[in-house]
Amino acid sequence: FVNRLQRQGFRLLITGSNANLLSSELATHLTGRHTAHLLFPFSFSEFLAASGDESAERTAMEKMASLDAYAEQGGYPEPLLKKIDRRDYLRTLLQSTLYKDIVKRFRIRSVQGIEDLTLYLMSNIAREYSLNAVSGVTKCHSVHTVDKYIRYLHEAYLVFSIPRFSFKVKEQAGRNRKIYCTDNGLAASAGFRFSADRGALYENLVAVALKKEEIAGRISLFYWQSLQHEEVDFVVKEGLQVARLIQVCSDISDPKTLKREMRALVKASQELHCDELLLLNDRVDRTETFTWQGAERAIRLMPLWSFLE
């Protein structure tokens, strides 16, 4: 039937819930005859356009206000375009996705376990996690179950995780990962509070933007951590080379905070042989030279709204 329509010149578009149209399953039925496109919620630019706030004349303060609104509300179109209650919509969407795309599809008996795990992960976005630790604080009582449930959440596009960088693949596989949510609004609907940690929501926005590049095959994405537990949020590889190191900090007005963030970038730069260093923040836009133990690097400080536009 599909072949006949294609021979007649028709273009076919199939869309729907992950419960029925997961790309891996669709590929089995349409081998060689389809291209899968993964649609994320609105990007920041799309959010501005839908809100009527995309004017080039807007001040930096107005752009910061829009960024904070986007960081808290997320990018799902329905609440924005139809002016419906955002929290109710996203809470219902999250529950529907959990039950239709995961519980029903994978025949999960411990519904409370997958709910607890989802709420825990979405309340801890931009944080490192281990399977052992997660199994201890949720009703998923085994590491195997936690690992399996997280894979289900990945397949349903509710969350994704990135590995800690290592030059050795075996080491990388055994290390902790960091968790992110595909939309900030979903994380808020699960209980994450904007006022509690604006930095984590900012970091989640960057993670989603970079994840889109990774899905498109342009980059590979990691985070870096030193033996002293200093961290760089994103290591961006292009091919075999580390191309960029990106740090996200919502407020660098405190000199001690700025020094800490730049020091981590310089240390990672030395270890990973990368000189393109970026520190995303709420408002500062300049390039600074920073020296640590004889190593001097130029670090680009950029407002997050500018990076996302």
Short mmCIF file of C-alpha atoms in Angstrom, two decimals:
data_model
loop_
_atom_site.label_atom_id
_atom_site.label_comp_id
_atom_site.label_asym_id
_atom_site.label_seq_id
_atom_site.Cartn_x
_atom_site.Cartn_y
_atom_site.Cartn_z
CA PHE A 1 0.00 0.00 0.00
CA VAL A 2 2.77 2.44 0.97
CA ASN A 3 4.80 1.56 -2.12
CA ARG A 4 1.77 2.13 -4.37
CA LEU A 5 1.14 5.58 -2.91
CA GLN A 6 4.81 6.50 -3.29
CA ARG A 7 4.82 5.40 -6.95
CA GLN A 8 1.83 7.68 -7.48
CA GLY A 9 3.87 10.61 -6.15
CA PHE A 10 2.38 10.94 -2.68
CA ARG A 11 4.53 11.94 0.30
CA LEU A 12 3.51 10.21 3.52
CA LEU A 13 3.77 11.70 7.01
CA ILE A 14 3.11 9.48 10.04
CA THR A 15 2.90 11.00 13.49
CA GLY A 16 1.54 9.99 16.87
CA SER A 17 2.32 8.86 20.40
CA ASN A 18 5.55 7.09 21.24
CA ALA A 19 3.36 4.22 22.45
CA ASN A 20 2.55 3.35 18.84
CA LEU A 21 5.29 4.95 16.79
CA LEU A 22 8.66 4.55 18.50
CA SER A 23 11.24 5.12 15.77
CA SER A 24 13.06 1.85 16.45
CA GLU A 25 9.87 -0.12 15.88
CA LEU A 26 8.78 1.93 12.88
CA ALA A 27 12.11 1.19 11.19
CA THR A 28 11.32 -2.53 11.27
CA HIS A 29 8.21 -2.03 9.13
CA LEU A 30 9.53 0.69 6.81
CA THR A 31 13.15 -0.35 6.28
CA GLY A 32 14.78 1.92 3.73
CA ARG A 33 11.57 3.83 3.05
CA HIS A 34 11.39 6.39 5.83
CA THR A 35 13.25 9.20 7.54
CA ALA A 36 12.58 9.77 11.26
CA HIS A 37 12.37 13.35 12.56
CA LEU A 38 12.41 13.92 16.30
CA LEU A 39 10.46 17.05 17.27
CA PHE A 40 11.36 18.73 20.55
CA PRO A 41 9.23 21.37 22.31
CA PHE A 42 9.84 24.99 21.30
CA SER A 43 13.41 26.26 21.31
CA PHE A 44 14.04 29.65 22.92
CA SER A 45 13.76 31.40 19.54
CA GLU A 46 10.48 29.62 18.81
CA PHE A 47 9.23 30.43 22.32
CA LEU A 48 9.95 34.13 21.71
CA ALA A 49 8.19 34.05 18.34
CA ALA A 50 5.11 32.33 19.80
CA SER A 51 5.07 34.84 22.67
CA GLY A 52 5.43 37.82 20.33
CA ASP A 53 8.72 38.78 22.00
CA GLU A 54 11.19 38.31 19.14
CA SER A 55 11.82 42.01 18.42
CA ALA A 56 15.49 42.87 17.88
CA GLU A 57 14.89 46.12 19.79
CA ARG A 58 14.41 44.39 23.14
CA THR A 59 16.83 45.31 25.93
CA ALA A 60 19.13 42.86 27.69
CA MET A 61 16.92 43.03 30.79
CA GLU A 62 13.84 42.13 28.72
CA LYS A 63 15.70 39.20 27.17
CA MET A 64 16.74 38.01 30.63
CA ALA A 65 13.10 38.13 31.74
CA SER A 66 12.05 36.10 28.70
CA LEU A 67 14.82 33.59 29.37
CA ASP A 68 13.66 33.12 32.96
CA ALA A 69 10.08 32.62 31.77
CA TYR A 70 11.26 30.01 29.25
CA ALA A 71 13.49 28.32 31.82
CA GLU A 72 10.53 27.89 34.17
CA GLN A 73 7.66 27.28 31.73
CA GLY A 74 9.39 25.15 29.11
CA GLY A 75 8.55 25.02 25.43
CA TYR A 76 5.42 22.92 24.97
CA PRO A 77 3.28 24.85 22.43
CA GLU A 78 -0.22 24.06 23.73
CA PRO A 79 -0.22 26.11 26.97
CA LEU A 80 1.51 29.01 25.25
CA LEU A 81 -0.66 29.20 22.13
CA LYS A 82 -4.02 28.25 23.63
CA LYS A 83 -3.54 30.04 26.97
CA ILE A 84 -4.56 26.97 28.95
CA ASP A 85 -3.32 26.15 32.45
CA ARG A 86 0.29 25.12 31.95
CA ARG A 87 0.77 23.15 35.16
CA ASP A 88 -2.37 21.05 34.68
CA TYR A 89 -1.53 20.39 31.03
CA LEU A 90 2.06 19.32 31.71
CA ARG A 91 1.11 17.23 34.74
CA THR A 92 -1.49 15.40 32.65
CA LEU A 93 0.97 15.00 29.77
CA LEU A 94 3.60 13.52 32.07
CA GLN A 95 1.15 11.04 33.60
CA SER A 96 -0.22 10.08 30.18
CA THR A 97 3.26 9.47 28.79
CA LEU A 98 4.24 7.40 31.80
CA TYR A 99 1.19 5.15 31.59
CA LYS A 100 0.71 4.85 27.81
CA ASP A 101 4.30 4.90 26.59
CA ILE A 102 5.99 3.06 29.45
CA VAL A 103 3.73 1.22 31.93
CA LYS A 104 1.35 -0.18 29.32
CA ARG A 105 3.93 -0.81 26.61
CA PHE A 106 6.47 -2.55 28.85
CA ARG A 107 3.85 -4.21 31.11
CA ILE A 108 5.31 -2.71 34.28
CA ARG A 109 3.75 -4.03 37.47
CA SER A 110 5.39 -1.65 39.93
CA VAL A 111 3.68 1.57 38.84
CA GLN A 112 4.71 3.28 42.08
CA GLY A 113 8.34 2.42 41.35
CA ILE A 114 8.43 4.05 37.89
CA GLU A 115 6.53 7.07 39.25
CA ASP A 116 8.98 7.51 42.13
CA LEU A 117 11.94 7.18 39.80
CA THR A 118 10.56 9.73 37.32
CA LEU A 119 9.81 12.29 40.03
CA TYR A 120 13.23 11.75 41.61
CA LEU A 121 15.13 12.20 38.34
CA MET A 122 13.12 15.23 37.25
CA SER A 123 13.63 16.83 40.65
CA ASN A 124 17.38 16.35 40.31
CA ILE A 125 18.08 17.58 36.78
CA ALA A 126 21.66 18.60 35.99
CA ARG A 127 22.94 16.36 38.78
CA GLU A 128 25.13 13.30 38.73
CA TYR A 129 23.51 10.01 39.64
CA SER A 130 24.50 6.40 40.23
CA LEU A 131 22.22 3.41 39.83
CA ASN A 132 23.00 2.28 43.38
CA ALA A 133 22.08 5.64 44.90
CA VAL A 134 18.85 5.92 42.91
CA SER A 135 17.76 2.39 43.84
CA GLY A 136 18.21 3.35 47.50
CA VAL A 137 15.92 6.39 47.44
CA THR A 138 13.09 5.05 45.25
CA LYS A 139 10.81 2.03 45.39
CA CYS A 140 12.88 0.42 42.63
CA HIS A 141 14.74 -1.95 44.89
CA SER A 142 17.34 -3.30 42.47
CA VAL A 143 20.02 -1.68 40.34
CA HIS A 144 18.87 -3.77 37.37
CA THR A 145 15.33 -2.40 37.66
CA VAL A 146 16.55 1.20 37.94
CA ASP A 147 18.75 0.77 34.86
CA LYS A 148 15.85 -0.75 32.90
CA TYR A 149 13.36 1.94 33.95
CA ILE A 150 15.77 4.76 33.06
CA ARG A 151 16.16 3.25 29.59
CA TYR A 152 12.37 3.25 29.25
CA LEU A 153 12.26 6.94 30.25
CA HIS A 154 14.92 7.64 27.62
CA GLU A 155 12.90 5.85 24.93
CA ALA A 156 9.80 7.87 25.84
CA TYR A 157 11.86 11.10 25.51
CA LEU A 158 11.10 12.23 29.05
CA VAL A 159 14.73 12.36 30.21
CA PHE A 160 18.19 11.78 28.83
CA SER A 161 21.60 11.40 30.42
CA ILE A 162 25.16 12.18 29.42
CA PRO A 163 28.29 10.24 30.44
CA ARG A 164 31.36 11.49 32.22
CA PHE A 165 34.22 11.99 29.77
CA SER A 166 37.11 9.58 29.66
CA PHE A 167 39.64 8.76 26.96
CA LYS A 168 39.03 5.08 27.83
CA VAL A 169 35.67 3.73 26.67
CA LYS A 170 35.55 1.03 29.37
CA GLU A 171 36.08 3.62 32.13
CA GLN A 172 33.43 5.86 30.62
CA ALA A 173 30.83 3.08 30.62
CA GLY A 174 31.31 2.38 34.33
CA ARG A 175 31.12 5.95 35.59
CA ASN A 176 28.19 7.98 36.86
CA ARG A 177 26.06 9.98 34.45
CA LYS A 178 24.16 13.29 34.67
CA ILE A 179 20.42 13.45 34.17
CA TYR A 180 18.44 16.04 32.20
CA CYS A 181 14.79 16.50 31.26
CA THR A 182 13.71 17.08 27.66
CA ASP A 183 11.66 20.12 28.75
CA ASN A 184 12.01 22.44 31.74
CA GLY A 185 8.25 22.73 32.11
CA LEU A 186 7.96 18.96 32.54
CA ALA A 187 10.58 19.08 35.28
CA ALA A 188 8.63 21.86 37.01
CA SER A 189 5.42 19.82 36.75
CA ALA A 190 7.21 16.98 38.55
CA GLY A 191 8.10 19.24 41.47
CA PHE A 192 11.32 21.05 40.47
CA ARG A 193 11.26 24.63 41.80
CA PHE A 194 12.70 27.48 39.73
CA SER A 195 13.47 29.54 42.82
CA ALA A 196 15.40 26.63 44.37
CA ASP A 197 18.01 26.28 41.63
CA ARG A 198 17.88 28.57 38.63
CA GLY A 199 21.35 27.33 37.63
CA ALA A 200 20.10 23.77 37.14
CA LEU A 201 17.28 24.96 34.87
CA TYR A 202 19.73 27.06 32.85
CA GLU A 203 22.02 24.05 32.52
CA ASN A 204 19.09 21.89 31.42
CA LEU A 205 18.29 24.36 28.61
CA VAL A 206 21.86 24.10 27.33
CA ALA A 207 21.78 20.31 27.62
CA VAL A 208 18.65 20.12 25.46
CA ALA A 209 20.12 22.46 22.83
CA LEU A 210 23.31 20.38 22.65
CA LYS A 211 21.38 17.10 22.67
CA LYS A 212 19.63 18.18 19.48
CA GLU A 213 23.05 18.58 17.85
CA GLU A 214 24.09 15.15 19.10
CA ILE A 215 20.93 13.51 17.74
CA ALA A 216 21.65 15.17 14.39
CA GLY A 217 25.06 13.47 14.42
CA ARG A 218 27.12 16.67 14.58
CA ILE A 219 28.63 16.22 18.05
CA SER A 220 29.12 13.83 20.97
CA LEU A 221 28.27 15.12 24.43
CA PHE A 222 29.89 14.48 27.83
CA TYR A 223 30.68 16.20 31.12
CA TRP A 224 34.10 16.41 32.79
CA GLN A 225 35.09 15.93 36.41
CA SER A 226 38.53 16.17 37.99
CA LEU A 227 39.91 13.99 40.79
CA GLN A 228 39.12 16.93 43.11
CA HIS A 229 35.47 16.82 41.90
CA GLU A 230 35.74 20.07 39.94
CA GLU A 231 33.34 19.92 37.04
CA VAL A 232 32.77 21.29 33.56
CA ASP A 233 29.16 20.88 32.52
CA PHE A 234 29.63 20.02 28.84
CA VAL A 235 32.46 18.53 26.81
CA VAL A 236 31.58 18.79 23.12
CA LYS A 237 33.39 16.43 20.77
CA GLU A 238 33.36 16.78 17.00
CA GLY A 239 34.69 13.56 15.54
CA LEU A 240 37.69 12.52 17.61
CA GLN A 241 38.53 16.02 18.84
CA VAL A 242 37.24 17.90 21.87
CA ALA A 243 35.95 21.05 20.18
CA ARG A 244 34.37 23.06 23.02
CA LEU A 245 34.14 23.17 26.80
CA ILE A 246 30.98 24.82 28.13
CA GLN A 247 30.27 25.86 31.70
CA VAL A 248 26.85 27.14 32.83
CA CYS A 249 26.42 29.41 35.86
CA SER A 250 23.34 31.55 36.37
CA ASP A 251 25.09 34.22 38.47
CA ILE A 252 28.81 35.07 38.30
CA SER A 253 28.59 38.41 40.14
CA ASP A 254 30.52 36.95 43.09
CA PRO A 255 34.27 36.99 42.20
CA LYS A 256 34.77 33.69 44.06
CA THR A 257 32.11 32.01 41.93
CA LEU A 258 33.60 33.40 38.73
CA LYS A 259 37.07 32.22 39.72
CA ARG A 260 35.80 28.73 40.55
CA GLU A 261 34.01 28.34 37.22
CA MET A 262 36.94 29.64 35.16
CA ARG A 263 39.44 27.51 37.09
CA ALA A 264 37.48 24.36 36.22
CA LEU A 265 37.45 25.36 32.55
CA VAL A 266 41.21 25.94 32.50
CA LYS A 267 41.93 22.63 34.23
CA ALA A 268 39.71 20.75 31.78
CA SER A 269 41.33 22.67 28.92
CA GLN A 270 44.74 21.41 29.98
CA GLU A 271 43.64 17.80 30.33
CA LEU A 272 41.50 17.64 27.18
CA HIS A 273 43.67 19.88 24.95
CA CYS A 274 40.86 22.27 24.05
CA ASP A 275 41.14 26.06 23.88
CA GLU A 276 37.54 27.01 23.03
CA LEU A 277 36.12 27.81 26.46
CA LEU A 278 32.65 29.21 27.05
CA LEU A 279 31.05 30.36 30.32
CA LEU A 280 27.30 30.89 29.91
CA ASN A 281 25.63 33.12 32.49
CA ASP A 282 22.67 35.45 33.00
CA ARG A 283 24.06 38.77 31.72
CA VAL A 284 27.85 39.18 31.32
CA ASP A 285 29.14 39.48 27.74
CA ARG A 286 32.91 39.74 27.36
CA THR A 287 36.13 37.75 26.97
CA GLU A 288 38.45 37.33 29.95
CA THR A 289 41.96 35.95 30.22
CA PHE A 290 42.40 33.66 33.19
CA THR A 291 45.62 32.09 34.47
CA TRP A 292 45.83 29.06 36.72
CA GLN A 293 49.16 27.52 37.75
CA GLY A 294 50.93 28.94 34.73
CA ALA A 295 48.25 28.01 32.20
CA GLU A 296 46.65 31.05 30.55
CA ARG A 297 43.38 30.78 28.62
CA ALA A 298 40.91 33.17 26.99
CA ILE A 299 37.39 32.43 28.22
CA ARG A 300 34.31 33.73 26.45
CA LEU A 301 31.61 34.90 28.87
CA MET A 302 28.23 34.94 27.12
CA PRO A 303 24.63 35.55 28.24
CA LEU A 304 22.61 32.36 27.95
CA TRP A 305 19.85 34.08 25.99
CA SER A 306 22.42 35.03 23.34
CA PHE A 307 23.67 31.43 23.10
CA LEU A 308 20.14 30.06 22.71
CA GLU A 309 18.79 32.63 20.24
#
